[in-house]
Structures are given as C-alpha cells and as structure tokens.
Amino acid sequence: DVKVTQSSRYLVKRTGEKVFLECVQDMDHENMFWYRQDPGLGLRLIYFSYDVKMKEKGDIPEGYSVSREKKERFSLILESASTNQTSMYLCASSLGEAGGMWTDTQYFGPGTRLTVL
Amino acid sequence: TQLLEQSPQFLSIQEGENLTVYCNSSSVFSSLQWYRQEPGEGPVLLVTVVTGGEVKKLKRLTFQFGDARKDSSLHITAAQPGDTGLYLCAGARDYKLSFGAGTTVTVRA
C-alpha cells in the first residue's frame, strides 16, 4: 500500500514564525503536491513537484515556498506565518503515469491542521 | 467562485435510502475523479471517469460522467453508515486538477 506521512497532525504557531511542514511518501512516486483545505472552498493547490528539485506554483502560492531535495520528501514552508494561513494542509503523491499527472491517482496523507495565533 | 459546484452541500439520510450527489461546471474536463474523505483522514480516490457518457459502478456506488464532460453524478444505493464522509469531485483541465467544495454525507443507522 502507498503510504504518505505528514510530520504533524496538529500544529500551533504564532504570527511571524517560520513554519515547516514535512511530507514523505514510500512508493517512489514522481509527483508530489501540497494543498490546503478550507470549509466551503474544497482543496486548493499551493505547489507541486514532478521531479527532485523541480517545483511549480499552483493556484495559491503566495506566502508559501517548497523544497524537494529527495524524491520521497516534499516540504512546505511558510516564511512568515499569518492568521489567514490557519488551515488543514494536505500532501499528496502520484506515480507519474503516461496518462498524465492530472489523471493519476493521488494518494493523500492524513493532513496537518495548522493554527496560527 | 468554484470551477466545480457540488450539490447539495450537506445530506443526511437514513440507512437503506438512496442518495445522489452532483458535480457541475460550465467548463469541459478531460477527466473527472471522485474522492471520499473521512474525518481526520486525507481523501481517497473512488473512481476516475474519462469518457463522456461513461458510467462506472463500484458495488453500491454508480458514477456517471456527462455527455459533454462538464458534469458528473454519484449515486449510492441502499446507503450504509460506512458511506458517511465528505465526497469530493475533481476535474482535470488545463494541466491541473480543480476540486469542488464537497458534499458531506451522513448516513444514520
């Protein structure tokens, strides 16, 4: 079974702090994704990566950055946390099949609920 | 505004009843996925539909992709408490995947 793990289930930070969210997948997947999930808005893509050291902006990249130094690990960084970044953060990975990144099955981690005070 | 609109937002039914969840858009998608998310967990893929008019069945769940590939529906027959969860549709278009806001389904025993 594919396993995607996230470093924390719950996190509380203060405004202005630098925040690191870690995601690890164990199935040698090419693609990795970071989403945030807010009530009434669904999942919104922050960043994605299709290879080591490669990254692409999603729909809402402002205030975030990412790092992918190893294939299995994709980190989301909040440079200076703000209260409007309080949310559920979901990491996902997909194999990278010929059909295309956006029709692949995405496997999600359990999420990190981040509260910024 | 959401690219994909899901309705209803909430649905509460008795065990054994049928239900239908809708996912609509004015945009055409190359494929559409349905996910189910249980409390405290990430979404899990249920099905991917890629052809207009396609119907897929997964035990008591029936998924349909509209002929024009702009909409989809999920029908559950004889719902069970284990069907409780947040159902999300996601459409692939322009090299990205867009999610609807979801329908929260509660099946009462």
Short mmCIF file of C-alpha atoms in Angstrom, two decimals:
data_model
loop_
_atom_site.label_atom_id
_atom_site.label_comp_id
_atom_site.label_asym_id
_atom_site.label_seq_id
_atom_site.Cartn_x
_atom_site.Cartn_y
_atom_site.Cartn_z
CA ASP A 1 0.00 0.00 0.00
CA VAL A 2 1.11 3.53 -0.74
CA LYS A 3 1.83 5.48 2.38
CA VAL A 4 2.05 9.24 2.60
CA THR A 5 3.01 10.55 6.01
CA GLN A 6 2.98 14.09 7.31
CA SER A 7 5.19 15.21 10.16
CA SER A 8 2.47 16.55 12.44
CA ARG A 9 -1.29 16.08 12.76
CA TYR A 10 -1.73 19.32 14.71
CA LEU A 11 0.48 22.39 14.88
CA VAL A 12 0.04 25.73 16.65
CA LYS A 13 2.31 28.62 15.69
CA ARG A 14 2.48 32.34 16.30
CA THR A 15 2.17 35.07 13.68
CA GLY A 16 5.51 35.77 12.03
CA GLU A 17 7.06 32.38 12.79
CA LYS A 18 8.66 30.30 10.05
CA VAL A 19 6.79 27.01 9.71
CA PHE A 20 7.96 23.77 8.10
CA LEU A 21 5.51 21.04 7.09
CA GLU A 22 7.11 17.78 6.03
CA CYS A 23 5.69 15.08 3.78
CA VAL A 24 7.21 11.69 2.96
CA GLN A 25 5.98 9.03 0.53
CA ASP A 26 7.29 5.50 0.38
CA MET A 27 6.33 4.38 -3.14
CA ASP A 28 8.92 6.08 -5.36
CA HIS A 29 6.30 8.42 -6.83
CA GLU A 30 7.42 11.10 -9.26
CA ASN A 31 4.83 13.73 -8.41
CA MET A 32 4.09 15.39 -5.09
CA PHE A 33 1.56 18.06 -4.18
CA TRP A 34 0.64 20.43 -1.37
CA TYR A 35 -2.99 21.52 -0.91
CA ARG A 36 -4.85 23.47 1.70
CA GLN A 37 -8.42 22.58 2.59
CA ASP A 38 -10.86 25.14 3.97
CA PRO A 39 -14.60 24.70 4.62
CA GLY A 40 -16.70 25.67 1.62
CA LEU A 41 -13.62 26.05 -0.61
CA GLY A 42 -12.52 22.47 -1.13
CA LEU A 43 -8.88 21.68 -1.83
CA ARG A 44 -6.71 24.36 -3.39
CA LEU A 45 -3.31 23.57 -4.87
CA ILE A 46 -0.40 25.51 -3.38
CA TYR A 47 2.62 23.94 -5.12
CA PHE A 48 3.51 20.74 -6.89
CA SER A 49 6.68 18.97 -7.95
CA TYR A 50 7.19 16.48 -10.78
CA ASP A 51 10.84 15.67 -10.04
CA VAL A 52 13.57 16.25 -7.49
CA LYS A 53 14.45 19.94 -7.21
CA MET A 54 11.61 20.83 -9.62
CA LYS A 55 8.62 22.83 -8.42
CA GLU A 56 5.66 24.59 -9.97
CA LYS A 57 3.23 27.11 -8.50
CA GLY A 58 -0.34 26.05 -8.02
CA ASP A 59 -3.37 28.29 -7.60
CA ILE A 60 -2.42 29.95 -4.29
CA PRO A 61 1.40 30.03 -3.86
CA GLU A 62 1.61 33.43 -2.19
CA GLY A 63 3.16 33.24 1.28
CA TYR A 64 4.46 29.70 0.72
CA SER A 65 7.57 28.05 -0.66
CA VAL A 66 8.53 24.40 -1.13
CA SER A 67 11.60 22.21 -1.21
CA ARG A 68 12.19 18.81 -2.78
CA GLU A 69 15.77 17.71 -2.25
CA LYS A 70 14.98 13.98 -2.26
CA LYS A 71 12.40 12.12 -4.31
CA GLU A 72 10.46 10.87 -1.31
CA ARG A 73 10.27 14.14 0.63
CA PHE A 74 8.39 17.36 -0.15
CA SER A 75 8.43 20.23 2.33
CA LEU A 76 6.08 23.19 2.56
CA ILE A 77 7.46 26.34 4.15
CA LEU A 78 5.52 29.28 5.49
CA GLU A 79 8.13 32.03 5.54
CA SER A 80 6.23 34.24 7.99
CA ALA A 81 3.04 32.65 9.22
CA SER A 82 -0.13 34.73 9.25
CA THR A 83 -3.55 34.07 10.74
CA ASN A 84 -5.10 33.63 7.28
CA GLN A 85 -2.86 30.59 6.80
CA THR A 86 -4.73 28.73 9.53
CA SER A 87 -6.00 25.71 7.64
CA MET A 88 -5.77 21.97 7.01
CA TYR A 89 -2.74 21.17 4.87
CA LEU A 90 -2.78 18.01 2.77
CA CYS A 91 0.15 16.43 0.98
CA ALA A 92 -0.35 14.01 -1.90
CA SER A 93 1.76 11.98 -4.29
CA SER A 94 1.14 10.24 -7.61
CA LEU A 95 3.07 7.74 -9.67
CA GLY A 96 3.68 9.72 -12.86
CA GLU A 97 1.98 7.51 -15.44
CA ALA A 98 1.88 8.07 -19.17
CA GLY A 99 -1.74 9.20 -18.98
CA GLY A 100 -0.63 12.42 -17.37
CA MET A 101 -0.14 13.90 -13.94
CA TRP A 102 -3.69 15.16 -13.63
CA THR A 103 -5.44 11.83 -14.28
CA ASP A 104 -3.17 9.82 -12.00
CA THR A 105 -4.49 8.59 -8.69
CA GLN A 106 -3.34 10.97 -5.99
CA TYR A 107 -2.58 9.42 -2.61
CA PHE A 108 -3.11 11.76 0.28
CA GLY A 109 -1.58 11.96 3.71
CA PRO A 110 -3.77 12.43 6.81
CA GLY A 111 -3.25 16.19 6.87
CA THR A 112 -1.76 18.73 9.27
CA ARG A 113 -4.17 21.08 10.97
CA LEU A 114 -2.22 24.32 11.42
CA THR A 115 -3.43 27.09 13.68
CA VAL A 116 -1.66 30.45 13.55
CA LEU A 117 -2.35 32.69 16.54
CA THR B 1 -16.01 31.13 -7.44
CA GLN B 2 -15.53 27.39 -7.67
CA LEU B 3 -14.86 25.88 -11.08
CA LEU B 4 -16.78 22.81 -9.92
CA GLU B 5 -20.01 23.26 -7.96
CA GLN B 6 -21.18 20.38 -5.82
CA SER B 7 -24.72 19.94 -4.55
CA PRO B 8 -26.12 19.51 -2.08
CA GLN B 9 -23.57 20.81 0.41
CA PHE B 10 -24.96 18.55 3.17
CA LEU B 11 -27.05 15.39 3.01
CA SER B 12 -28.38 13.38 5.94
CA ILE B 13 -30.30 10.18 5.25
CA GLN B 14 -31.43 7.00 6.95
CA GLU B 15 -29.65 3.72 6.40
CA GLY B 16 -31.10 1.91 3.38
CA GLU B 17 -32.10 5.05 1.48
CA ASN B 18 -30.62 6.10 -1.85
CA LEU B 19 -28.78 9.34 -2.49
CA THR B 20 -27.30 11.31 -5.39
CA VAL B 21 -24.54 13.90 -5.28
CA TYR B 22 -23.97 16.27 -8.20
CA CYS B 23 -20.87 17.94 -9.56
CA ASN B 24 -21.46 20.65 -12.18
CA SER B 25 -19.41 23.10 -14.20
CA SER B 26 -19.60 25.27 -17.29
CA SER B 27 -16.12 24.02 -18.25
CA VAL B 28 -15.15 20.87 -20.09
CA PHE B 29 -12.82 18.43 -18.33
CA SER B 30 -10.58 15.75 -19.78
CA SER B 31 -11.38 13.51 -16.82
CA LEU B 32 -13.18 13.65 -13.52
CA GLN B 33 -12.38 11.96 -10.24
CA TRP B 34 -14.43 11.28 -7.13
CA TYR B 35 -12.82 11.06 -3.70
CA ARG B 36 -14.19 10.24 -0.25
CA GLN B 37 -12.67 11.78 2.85
CA GLU B 38 -13.39 10.51 6.35
CA PRO B 39 -12.87 12.69 9.44
CA GLY B 40 -9.20 13.04 10.34
CA GLU B 41 -8.00 11.45 7.11
CA GLY B 42 -6.97 12.52 3.65
CA PRO B 43 -9.20 11.97 0.60
CA VAL B 44 -9.17 8.52 -1.01
CA LEU B 45 -9.83 8.07 -4.71
CA LEU B 46 -13.03 6.18 -5.55
CA VAL B 47 -13.10 6.39 -9.34
CA THR B 48 -11.81 8.22 -12.41
CA VAL B 49 -14.09 8.74 -15.44
CA VAL B 50 -12.62 9.89 -18.72
CA THR B 51 -15.19 9.39 -21.49
CA GLY B 52 -18.33 11.50 -21.98
CA GLY B 53 -21.39 9.45 -21.02
CA GLU B 54 -19.29 6.92 -19.13
CA VAL B 55 -20.92 5.04 -16.27
CA LYS B 56 -18.84 3.18 -13.68
CA LYS B 57 -20.13 1.02 -10.86
CA LEU B 58 -18.31 0.26 -7.65
CA LYS B 59 -20.53 -2.08 -5.62
CA ARG B 60 -23.41 0.18 -4.45
CA LEU B 61 -21.86 3.35 -5.95
CA THR B 62 -22.63 4.44 -9.50
CA PHE B 63 -20.66 7.25 -11.14
CA GLN B 64 -21.69 8.99 -14.34
CA PHE B 65 -19.76 11.47 -16.47
CA GLY B 66 -21.97 13.80 -18.51
CA ASP B 67 -22.02 13.50 -22.28
CA ALA B 68 -20.44 16.94 -22.65
CA ARG B 69 -17.85 16.18 -19.93
CA LYS B 70 -18.97 19.17 -17.88
CA ASP B 71 -20.74 17.39 -15.05
CA SER B 72 -20.87 14.19 -13.07
CA SER B 73 -23.03 12.45 -10.51
CA LEU B 74 -22.50 9.90 -7.78
CA HIS B 75 -25.43 7.69 -6.80
CA ILE B 76 -25.36 5.46 -3.73
CA THR B 77 -27.93 2.68 -3.45
CA ALA B 78 -29.05 1.42 -0.04
CA ALA B 79 -26.68 3.68 1.87
CA GLN B 80 -24.90 2.33 4.94
CA PRO B 81 -23.32 4.17 7.90
CA GLY B 82 -19.91 3.31 6.43
CA ASP B 83 -20.74 5.56 3.46
CA THR B 84 -20.60 8.58 5.78
CA GLY B 85 -17.97 11.09 4.70
CA LEU B 86 -17.09 14.09 2.58
CA TYR B 87 -17.41 13.37 -1.14
CA LEU B 88 -15.22 15.48 -3.40
CA CYS B 89 -15.20 15.71 -7.17
CA ALA B 90 -12.10 16.86 -9.01
CA GLY B 91 -11.79 17.74 -12.70
CA ALA B 92 -8.64 17.71 -14.82
CA ARG B 93 -8.34 20.67 -17.17
CA ASP B 94 -5.52 22.88 -18.47
CA TYR B 95 -2.84 20.79 -16.79
CA LYS B 96 -4.30 21.00 -13.32
CA LEU B 97 -6.83 19.35 -11.08
CA SER B 98 -9.61 21.50 -9.61
CA PHE B 99 -11.65 20.30 -6.65
CA GLY B 100 -15.23 21.04 -5.72
CA ALA B 101 -16.05 22.14 -2.18
CA GLY B 102 -17.53 18.74 -1.35
CA THR B 103 -20.77 17.19 -0.15
CA THR B 104 -20.93 16.00 3.46
CA VAL B 105 -22.99 12.80 3.61
CA THR B 106 -24.25 11.42 6.91
CA VAL B 107 -25.98 8.04 6.96
CA ARG B 108 -27.90 7.41 10.19
CA ALA B 109 -28.24 3.88 11.49
#
